[in-house]
Coordinates of C-alpha atoms and ligand atoms in Angstrom, one line a residue:
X1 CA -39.2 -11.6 59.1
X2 CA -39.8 -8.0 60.8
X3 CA -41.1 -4.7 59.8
X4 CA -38.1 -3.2 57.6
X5 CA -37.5 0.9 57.8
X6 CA -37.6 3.1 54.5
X7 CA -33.8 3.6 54.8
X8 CA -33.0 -0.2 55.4
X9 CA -35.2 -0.9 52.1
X10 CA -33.0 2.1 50.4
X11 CA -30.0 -0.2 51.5
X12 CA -31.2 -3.1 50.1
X13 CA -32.1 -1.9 46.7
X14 CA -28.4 -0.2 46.6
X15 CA -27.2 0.4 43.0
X16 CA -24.0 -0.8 41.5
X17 CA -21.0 1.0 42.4
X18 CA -17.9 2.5 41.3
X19 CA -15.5 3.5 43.5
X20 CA -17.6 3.7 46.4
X21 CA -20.2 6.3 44.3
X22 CA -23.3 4.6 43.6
X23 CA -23.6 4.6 39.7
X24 CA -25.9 7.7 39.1
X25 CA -29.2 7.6 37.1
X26 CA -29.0 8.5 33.3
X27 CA -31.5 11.1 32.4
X28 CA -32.3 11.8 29.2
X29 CA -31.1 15.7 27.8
X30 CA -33.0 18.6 29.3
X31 CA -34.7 16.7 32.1
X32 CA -34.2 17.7 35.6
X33 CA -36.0 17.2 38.8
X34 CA -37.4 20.6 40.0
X35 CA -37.1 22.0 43.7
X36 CA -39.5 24.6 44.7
X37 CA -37.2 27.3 43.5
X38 CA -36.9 25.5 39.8
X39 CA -40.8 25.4 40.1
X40 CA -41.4 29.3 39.9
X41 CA -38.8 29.4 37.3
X42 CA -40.3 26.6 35.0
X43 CA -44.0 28.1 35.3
X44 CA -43.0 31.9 34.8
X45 CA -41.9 30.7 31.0
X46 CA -45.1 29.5 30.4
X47 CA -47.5 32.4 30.1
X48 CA -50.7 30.4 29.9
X49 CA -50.3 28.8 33.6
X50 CA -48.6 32.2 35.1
X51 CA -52.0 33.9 33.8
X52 CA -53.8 31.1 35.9
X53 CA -51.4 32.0 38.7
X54 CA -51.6 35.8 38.3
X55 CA -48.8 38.3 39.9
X56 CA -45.6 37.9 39.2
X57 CA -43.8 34.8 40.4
X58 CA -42.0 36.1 43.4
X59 CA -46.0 36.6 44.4
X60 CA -46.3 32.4 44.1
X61 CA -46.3 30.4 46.8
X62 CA -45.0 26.8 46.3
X63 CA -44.9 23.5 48.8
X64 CA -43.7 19.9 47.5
X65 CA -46.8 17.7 49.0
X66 CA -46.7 14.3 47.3
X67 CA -47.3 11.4 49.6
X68 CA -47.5 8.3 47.1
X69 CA -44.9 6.1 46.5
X70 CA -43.2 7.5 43.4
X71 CA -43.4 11.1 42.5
X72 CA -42.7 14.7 43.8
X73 CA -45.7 16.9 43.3
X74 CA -45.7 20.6 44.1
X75 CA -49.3 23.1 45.2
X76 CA -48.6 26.5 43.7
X77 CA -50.2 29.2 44.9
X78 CA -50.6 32.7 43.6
X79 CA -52.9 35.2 43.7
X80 CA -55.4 34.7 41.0
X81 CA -55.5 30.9 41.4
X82 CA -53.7 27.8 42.0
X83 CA -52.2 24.3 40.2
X84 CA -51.0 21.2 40.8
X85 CA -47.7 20.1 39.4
X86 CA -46.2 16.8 39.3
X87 CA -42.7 15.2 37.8
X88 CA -41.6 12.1 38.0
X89 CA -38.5 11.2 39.2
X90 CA -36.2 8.3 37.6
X91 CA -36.5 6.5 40.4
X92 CA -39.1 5.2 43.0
X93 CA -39.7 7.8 45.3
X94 CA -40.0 6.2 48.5
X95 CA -37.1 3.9 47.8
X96 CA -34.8 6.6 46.9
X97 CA -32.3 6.3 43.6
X98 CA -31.8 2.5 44.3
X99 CA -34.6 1.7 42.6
X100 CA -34.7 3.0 39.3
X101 CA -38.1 3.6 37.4
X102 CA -38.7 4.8 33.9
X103 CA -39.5 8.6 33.8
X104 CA -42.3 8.1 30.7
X105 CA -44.6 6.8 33.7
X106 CA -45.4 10.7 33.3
X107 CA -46.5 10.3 29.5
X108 CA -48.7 7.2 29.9
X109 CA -50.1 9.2 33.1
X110 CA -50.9 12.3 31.0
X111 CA -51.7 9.8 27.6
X112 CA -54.4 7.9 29.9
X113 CA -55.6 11.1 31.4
X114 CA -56.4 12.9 28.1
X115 CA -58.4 9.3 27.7
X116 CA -60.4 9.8 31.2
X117 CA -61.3 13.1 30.5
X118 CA -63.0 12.3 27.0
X119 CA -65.0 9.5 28.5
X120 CA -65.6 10.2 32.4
X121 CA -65.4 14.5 32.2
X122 CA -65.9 15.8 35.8
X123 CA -64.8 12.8 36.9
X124 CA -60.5 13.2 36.7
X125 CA -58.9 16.7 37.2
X126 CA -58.2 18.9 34.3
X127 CA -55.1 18.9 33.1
X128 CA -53.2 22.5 31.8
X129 CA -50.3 21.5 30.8
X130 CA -47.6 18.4 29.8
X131 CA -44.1 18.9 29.1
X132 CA -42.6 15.4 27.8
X133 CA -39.1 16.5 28.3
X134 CA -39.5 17.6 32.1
X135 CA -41.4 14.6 32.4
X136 CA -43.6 16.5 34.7
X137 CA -48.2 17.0 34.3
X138 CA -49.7 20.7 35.8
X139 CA -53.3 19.9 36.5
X140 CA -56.2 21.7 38.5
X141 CA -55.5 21.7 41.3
X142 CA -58.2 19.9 43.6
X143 CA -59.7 22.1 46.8
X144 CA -60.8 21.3 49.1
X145 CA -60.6 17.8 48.3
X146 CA -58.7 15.1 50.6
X147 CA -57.4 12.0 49.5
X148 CA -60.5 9.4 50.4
X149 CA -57.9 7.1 52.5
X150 CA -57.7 9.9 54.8
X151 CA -60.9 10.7 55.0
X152 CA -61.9 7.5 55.7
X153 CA -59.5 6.8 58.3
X154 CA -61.7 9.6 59.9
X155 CA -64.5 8.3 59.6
X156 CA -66.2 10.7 56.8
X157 CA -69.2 9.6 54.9
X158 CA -68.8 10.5 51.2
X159 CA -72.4 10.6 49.6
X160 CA -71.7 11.2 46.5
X161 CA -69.1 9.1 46.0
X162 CA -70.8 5.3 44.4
X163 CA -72.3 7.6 42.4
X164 CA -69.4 9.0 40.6
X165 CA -67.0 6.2 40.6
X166 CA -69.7 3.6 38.8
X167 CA -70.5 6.7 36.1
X168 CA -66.2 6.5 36.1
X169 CA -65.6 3.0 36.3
X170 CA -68.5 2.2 33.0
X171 CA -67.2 5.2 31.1
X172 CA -63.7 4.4 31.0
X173 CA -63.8 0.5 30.9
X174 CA -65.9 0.4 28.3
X175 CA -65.6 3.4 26.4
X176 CA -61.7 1.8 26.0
X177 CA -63.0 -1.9 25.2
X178 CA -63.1 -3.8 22.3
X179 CA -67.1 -3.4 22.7
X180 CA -66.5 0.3 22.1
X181 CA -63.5 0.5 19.9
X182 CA -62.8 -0.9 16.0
X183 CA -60.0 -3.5 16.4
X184 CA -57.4 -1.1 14.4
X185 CA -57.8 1.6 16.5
X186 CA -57.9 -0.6 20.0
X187 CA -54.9 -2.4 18.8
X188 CA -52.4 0.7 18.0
X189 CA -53.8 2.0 21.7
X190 CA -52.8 -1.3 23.4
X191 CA -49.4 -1.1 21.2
X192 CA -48.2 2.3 23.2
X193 CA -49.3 1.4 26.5
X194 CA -47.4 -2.5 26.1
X195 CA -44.4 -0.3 26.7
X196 CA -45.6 0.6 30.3
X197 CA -43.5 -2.0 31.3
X198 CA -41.7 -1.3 34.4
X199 CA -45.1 0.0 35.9
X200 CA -47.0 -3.4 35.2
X201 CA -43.7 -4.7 36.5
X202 CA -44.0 -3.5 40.0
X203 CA -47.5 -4.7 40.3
X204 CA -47.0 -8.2 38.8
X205 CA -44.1 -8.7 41.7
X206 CA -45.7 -6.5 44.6
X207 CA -49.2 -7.9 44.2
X208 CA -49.2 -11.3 42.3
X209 CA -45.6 -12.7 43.6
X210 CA -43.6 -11.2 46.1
X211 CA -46.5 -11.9 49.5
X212 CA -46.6 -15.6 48.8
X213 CA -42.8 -16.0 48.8
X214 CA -40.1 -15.2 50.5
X215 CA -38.8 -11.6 49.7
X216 CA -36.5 -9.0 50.6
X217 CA -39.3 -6.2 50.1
X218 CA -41.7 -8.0 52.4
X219 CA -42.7 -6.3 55.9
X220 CA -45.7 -7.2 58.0
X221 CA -46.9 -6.6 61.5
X222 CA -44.4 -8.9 63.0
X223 CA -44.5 -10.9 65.3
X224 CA -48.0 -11.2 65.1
X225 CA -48.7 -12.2 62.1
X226 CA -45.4 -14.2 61.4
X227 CA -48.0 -17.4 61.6
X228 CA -50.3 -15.5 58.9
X229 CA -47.3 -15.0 56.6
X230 CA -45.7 -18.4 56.8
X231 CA -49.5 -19.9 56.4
X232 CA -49.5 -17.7 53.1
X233 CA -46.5 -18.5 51.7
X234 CA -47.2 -22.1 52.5
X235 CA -50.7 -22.3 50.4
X236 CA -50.4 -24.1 47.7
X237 CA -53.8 -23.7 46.2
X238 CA -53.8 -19.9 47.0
X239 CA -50.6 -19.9 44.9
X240 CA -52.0 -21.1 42.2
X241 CA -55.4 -19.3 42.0
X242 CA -53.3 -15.9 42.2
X243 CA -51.2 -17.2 39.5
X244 CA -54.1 -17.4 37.1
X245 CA -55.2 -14.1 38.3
X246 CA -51.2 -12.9 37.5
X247 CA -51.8 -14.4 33.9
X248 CA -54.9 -12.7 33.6
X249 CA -53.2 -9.0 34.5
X250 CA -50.1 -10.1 31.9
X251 CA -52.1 -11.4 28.9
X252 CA -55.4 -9.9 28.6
X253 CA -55.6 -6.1 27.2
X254 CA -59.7 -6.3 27.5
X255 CA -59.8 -2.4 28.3
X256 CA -57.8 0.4 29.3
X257 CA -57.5 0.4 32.9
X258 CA -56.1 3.1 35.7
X259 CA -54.5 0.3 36.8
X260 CA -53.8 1.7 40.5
X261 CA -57.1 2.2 41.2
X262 CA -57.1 2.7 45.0
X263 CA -59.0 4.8 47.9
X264 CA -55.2 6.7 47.7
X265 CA -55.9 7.7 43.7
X266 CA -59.2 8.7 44.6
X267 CA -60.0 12.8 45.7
X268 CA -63.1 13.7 47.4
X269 CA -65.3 16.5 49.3
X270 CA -69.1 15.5 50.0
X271 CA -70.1 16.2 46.5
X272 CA -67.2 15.7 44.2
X273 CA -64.9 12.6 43.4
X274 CA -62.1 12.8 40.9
X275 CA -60.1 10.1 40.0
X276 CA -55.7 11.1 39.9
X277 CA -53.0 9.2 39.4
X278 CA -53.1 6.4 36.5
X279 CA -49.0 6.2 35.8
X280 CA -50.2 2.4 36.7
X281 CA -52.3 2.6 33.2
X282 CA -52.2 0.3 30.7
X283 CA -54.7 -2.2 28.8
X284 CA -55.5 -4.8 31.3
X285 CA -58.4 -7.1 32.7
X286 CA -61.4 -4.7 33.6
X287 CA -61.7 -6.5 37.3
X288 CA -58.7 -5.6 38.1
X289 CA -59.4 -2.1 38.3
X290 CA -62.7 -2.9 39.9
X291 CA -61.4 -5.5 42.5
X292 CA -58.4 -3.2 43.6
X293 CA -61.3 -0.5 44.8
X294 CA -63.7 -3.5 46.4
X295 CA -60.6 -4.8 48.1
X296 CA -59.4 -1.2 48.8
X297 CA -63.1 -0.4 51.0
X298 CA -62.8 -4.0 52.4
X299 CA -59.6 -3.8 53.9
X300 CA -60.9 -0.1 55.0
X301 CA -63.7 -1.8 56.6
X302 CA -61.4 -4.0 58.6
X303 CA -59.6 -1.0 59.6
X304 CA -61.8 0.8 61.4
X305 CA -61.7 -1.2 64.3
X306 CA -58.5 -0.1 64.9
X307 CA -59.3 3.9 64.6
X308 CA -62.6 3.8 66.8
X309 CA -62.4 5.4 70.1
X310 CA -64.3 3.1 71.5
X311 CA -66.1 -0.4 70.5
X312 CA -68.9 0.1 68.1
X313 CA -67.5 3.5 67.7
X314 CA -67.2 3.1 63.7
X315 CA -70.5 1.0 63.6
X316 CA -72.7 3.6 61.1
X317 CA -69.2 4.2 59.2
X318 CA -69.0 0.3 59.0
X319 CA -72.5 0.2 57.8
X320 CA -71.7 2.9 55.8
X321 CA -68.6 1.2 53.4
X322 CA -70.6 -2.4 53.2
X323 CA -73.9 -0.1 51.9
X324 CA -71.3 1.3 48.9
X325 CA -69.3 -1.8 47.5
X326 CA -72.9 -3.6 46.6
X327 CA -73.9 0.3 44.9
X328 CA -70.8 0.0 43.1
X329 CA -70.8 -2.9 41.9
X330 CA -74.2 -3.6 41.0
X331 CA -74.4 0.5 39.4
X332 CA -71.4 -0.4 37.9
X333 CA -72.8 -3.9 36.2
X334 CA -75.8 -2.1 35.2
X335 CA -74.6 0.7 33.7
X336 CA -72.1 -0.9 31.4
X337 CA -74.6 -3.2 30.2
X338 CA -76.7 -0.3 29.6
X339 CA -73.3 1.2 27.7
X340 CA -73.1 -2.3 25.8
X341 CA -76.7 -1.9 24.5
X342 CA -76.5 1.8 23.1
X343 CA -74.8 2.9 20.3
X344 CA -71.4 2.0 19.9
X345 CA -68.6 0.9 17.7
X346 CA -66.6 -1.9 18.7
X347 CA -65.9 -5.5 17.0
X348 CA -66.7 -7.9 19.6
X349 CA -70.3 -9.7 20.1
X350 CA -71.3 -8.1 16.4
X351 CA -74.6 -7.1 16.7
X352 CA -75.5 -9.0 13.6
X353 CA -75.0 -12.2 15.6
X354 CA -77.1 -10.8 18.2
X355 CA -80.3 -9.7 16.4
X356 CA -82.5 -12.2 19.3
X357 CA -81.8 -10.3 22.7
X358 CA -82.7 -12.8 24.6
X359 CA -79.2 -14.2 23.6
X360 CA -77.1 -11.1 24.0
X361 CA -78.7 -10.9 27.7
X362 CA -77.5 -14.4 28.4
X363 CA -73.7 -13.3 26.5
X364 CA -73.8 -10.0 28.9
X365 CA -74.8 -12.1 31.8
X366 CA -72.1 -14.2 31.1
X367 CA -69.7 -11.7 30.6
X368 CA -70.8 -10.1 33.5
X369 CA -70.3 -13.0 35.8
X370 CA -67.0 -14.0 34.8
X371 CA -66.1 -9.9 35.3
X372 CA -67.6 -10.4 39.1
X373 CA -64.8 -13.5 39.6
X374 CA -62.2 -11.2 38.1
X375 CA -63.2 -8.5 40.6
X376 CA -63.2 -10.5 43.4
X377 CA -60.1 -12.5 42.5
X378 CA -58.0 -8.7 42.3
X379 CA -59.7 -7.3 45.0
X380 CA -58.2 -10.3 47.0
X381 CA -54.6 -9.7 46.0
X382 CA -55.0 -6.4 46.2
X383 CA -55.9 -6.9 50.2
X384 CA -53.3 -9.7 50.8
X385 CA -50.3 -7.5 49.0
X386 CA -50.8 -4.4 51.9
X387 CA -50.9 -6.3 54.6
X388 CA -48.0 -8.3 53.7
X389 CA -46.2 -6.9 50.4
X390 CA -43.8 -3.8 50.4
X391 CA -46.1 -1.1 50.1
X392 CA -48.7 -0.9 53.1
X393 CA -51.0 1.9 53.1
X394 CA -52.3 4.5 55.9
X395 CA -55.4 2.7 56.8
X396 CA -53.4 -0.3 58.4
X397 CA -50.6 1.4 58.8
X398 CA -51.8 4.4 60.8
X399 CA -53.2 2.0 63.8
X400 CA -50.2 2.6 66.3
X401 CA -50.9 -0.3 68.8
X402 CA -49.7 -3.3 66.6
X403 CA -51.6 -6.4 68.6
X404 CA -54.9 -4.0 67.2
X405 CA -53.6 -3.3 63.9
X406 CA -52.7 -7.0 63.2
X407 CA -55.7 -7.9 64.5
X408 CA -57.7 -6.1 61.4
X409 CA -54.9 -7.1 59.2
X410 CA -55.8 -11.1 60.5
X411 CA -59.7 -10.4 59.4
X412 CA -58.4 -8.7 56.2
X413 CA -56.3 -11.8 55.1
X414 CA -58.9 -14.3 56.0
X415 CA -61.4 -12.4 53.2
X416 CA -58.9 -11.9 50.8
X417 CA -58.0 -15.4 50.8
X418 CA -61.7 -16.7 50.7
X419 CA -62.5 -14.0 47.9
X420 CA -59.1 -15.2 45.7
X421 CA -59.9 -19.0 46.4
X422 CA -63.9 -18.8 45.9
X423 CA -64.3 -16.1 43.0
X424 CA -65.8 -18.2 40.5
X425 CA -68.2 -20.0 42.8
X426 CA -69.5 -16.4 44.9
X427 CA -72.7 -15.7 43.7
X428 CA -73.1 -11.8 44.3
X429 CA -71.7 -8.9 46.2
X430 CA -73.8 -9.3 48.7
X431 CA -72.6 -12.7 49.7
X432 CA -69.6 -10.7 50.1
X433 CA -70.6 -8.5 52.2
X434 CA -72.3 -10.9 54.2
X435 CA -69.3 -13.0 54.3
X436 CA -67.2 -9.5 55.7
X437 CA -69.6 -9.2 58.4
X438 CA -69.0 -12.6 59.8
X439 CA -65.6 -12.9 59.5
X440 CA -65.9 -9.5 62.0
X441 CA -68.2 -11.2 63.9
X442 CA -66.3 -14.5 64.7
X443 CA -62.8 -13.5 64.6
X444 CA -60.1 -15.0 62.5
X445 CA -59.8 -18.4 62.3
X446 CA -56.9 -17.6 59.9
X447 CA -53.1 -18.2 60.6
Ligands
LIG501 C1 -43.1 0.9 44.5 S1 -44.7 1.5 44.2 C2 -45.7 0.7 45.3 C3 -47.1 0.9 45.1 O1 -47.5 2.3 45.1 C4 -48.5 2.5 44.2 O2 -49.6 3.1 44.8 C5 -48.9 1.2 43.6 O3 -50.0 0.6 44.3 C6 -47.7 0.4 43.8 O4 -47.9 -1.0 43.8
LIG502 MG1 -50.4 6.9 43.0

């Protein structure tokens, strides 16, 4: 199968006709999607977020910016200050109105950011204003942050950034889990984000099923890595470990996750890091989170060999990425066991059963370890599903010689595989990282 264009996906994803119109979208009464123009009007009724903009509107200067998959989102400018605005559409954005998509991605988006902020402050951008019927968020807007993708596709070394995403990763995970939370309350919180649906719908297909079949949505660097594909599609155990792990992501609510938690929902300069984006949020298996950003820095590892000028170009960057997964993992074990032992609310491992800590030290260990298979099971999937799913991202994508950029794609597969197929029996992150380094080293034996 080849590479397929944005327009020929459109084509496939065509909705039902009548009469040779395609059958439009319902939207529910008083939504509509805003242009610039309808972006000056909408924020010059609200007086708090004109105040923030200062002037008078025709003073405001607005440009739609979004790059992601699904939404529009608009930078206003005005002479006191800025914003960030973002709607959803009712359908996926880069698709176009063939594939419809629920327009309350916006209110589980704003519901799980009012959640981040409580628990990781600093961490998420503020958010000014939500209007449920627009269906559209007005946050801070974040400057002079870049999306980390980009900047890593340049090469840019963020210092602060393991720091910020373990304090963000503990907070959230387990500030939401059922070690935090009373049962009642964790329950009615998993009850309204069970209706996510159709978000937890695209990543059950695009990341658990649609790369290890045959699928219209499919694209990979073709032809080289037809043999990869096929090989893929063709592994029965590989189908059957990322089956559990597709299990795991429908049945287990253990915390509430971002649940697209990827170097393209992540905004940085050298000292900040704020986490945007969780539409994808619901209460799912902590490593998922987790593994989507491991895998997301692996597969950015891999890439760099395709955006060096020359060879070994990249080499301190590439020392650089391997020196933050083990920080962010290991930061990120210890500080949520530290979370675990302070005080806190939650029903499960009852500190009345736990009164000898000797044995909750072998129950965190424990939980700990089966976490790390989790993470490394996700962060697999999430590797194997943009190099061969529907939605590829920049770091692949932007290497314009294809026999390079399948040649990183090749290494990435090979890892992902090995990290899906070998979780439980991978004794630490830096057998991982070890494990990376060789597979670079040797070359894929993969096909
Ligand atoms: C149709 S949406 C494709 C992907 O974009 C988002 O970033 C998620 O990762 C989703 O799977
Ligand atoms: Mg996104």
């Amino acid at each position: 199968m080849r590479r397929a264009g944005r327009r020929e996906v459109r084509k496939r994803y065509a909705l039902p006709r009548q009469g040779g119109q395609p059958v439009p979208i319902a939207t529910p009464p008083g939504y509509r999607p805003l242009d610039e123009r309808g972006i000056v009007d909408y924020l010059a009724t609200l007086p708090d977020l004109s105040a923030r903009l200062g002037g008078a509107p025709g003073d405001w200067r607005v440009g739609e910016v979004g790059d992601g998959n699904l939404n529009v989102v608009f930078i206003v400018e005005g002479p006191a200050g800025d914003l960030c605005v973002k709607q959803a559409l009712p359908y996926v954005r880069v698709a176009g109105e063939s594939w419809p998509m629920p327009l309350e991605r916006a209110f589980f988006e704003h519901r799980a950011s009012t959640a981040q902020a409580t628990h990781a402050p600093g961490l998420v951008p503020r958010i000014h204003h939500y209007d449920p019927q627009l269906y559209l968020i007005a946050m801070e807007r974040l400057h002079p942050h870049v999306i980390m993708r980009r900047g890593m596709i340049d090469g840019v070394i963020y210092p602060s950034f393991a720091g910020h995403i373990v304090e963000y990763l503990a907070q959230t995970l387990f500030q939401t889990s059922d070690l935090a939370v009373p049962a009642g309350r964790k329950k009615a919180e998993v009850a309204v984000f069970c209706a996510n649906t159709e978000l937890c719908r695209i990543t059950e297909d695009l990341i658990f099923t649609d790369p290890y079949m045959v699928h219209e949505r499919n694209r990979w660097t073709s032809p080289q890595l037809d043999d990869a594909a096929r090989a893929i599609r063709g592994d029965a155990p590989l189908k059957r470990a990322v089956s559990q792990l597709k299990a795991r992501f429908l049945c287990d609510t253990q915390a509430l996750l971002h649940g697209d938690l990827h170097t393209g929902s992540i905004m940085v300069t050298e000292d900040d890091t704020r986490v945007i984006d969780p539409e994808f949020a619901f209460y799912g298996p902590i490593g998922f989170d987790v593994g989507k950003l491991i895998g997301n820095l692996l597969l950015a590892y891999f890439a760099q060999a395709g955006h060096e000028a020359g060879p070994g170009g990249r080499d301190a960057y590439r020392a650089w990425i391997l020196g933050i997964i083990p920080e962010i993992w290991n930061g990120f074990a210890a500080r949520f066991v530290e979370l675990w032992n302070g005080p806190r609310a939650g029903d499960a491992w009852p500190p009345a059963l736990f009164g000898d800590a000797g044995s909750l030290q072998i129950a965190q260990a424990d939980y700990m370890r089966r976490l790390f298979a989790d993470s490394l099971g996700f962060g697999g999937a999430s590797m194997i599903r943009r190099t061969l799913g529907f939605a590829h991202n920049a770091d692949f994508e932007r290497i314009a010689d294809k026999d390079r950029r399948a040649a990183c794609e090749r290494l990435n597969l090979q890892l992902a595989r090995e990290l899906i197929l070998n979780a439980a029996s991978i004794g630490s992150i830096e057998a991982v990282i070890e494990r990376a380094v060789e597979i670079r080293r040797e070359g894929s034996a993969f096909s």
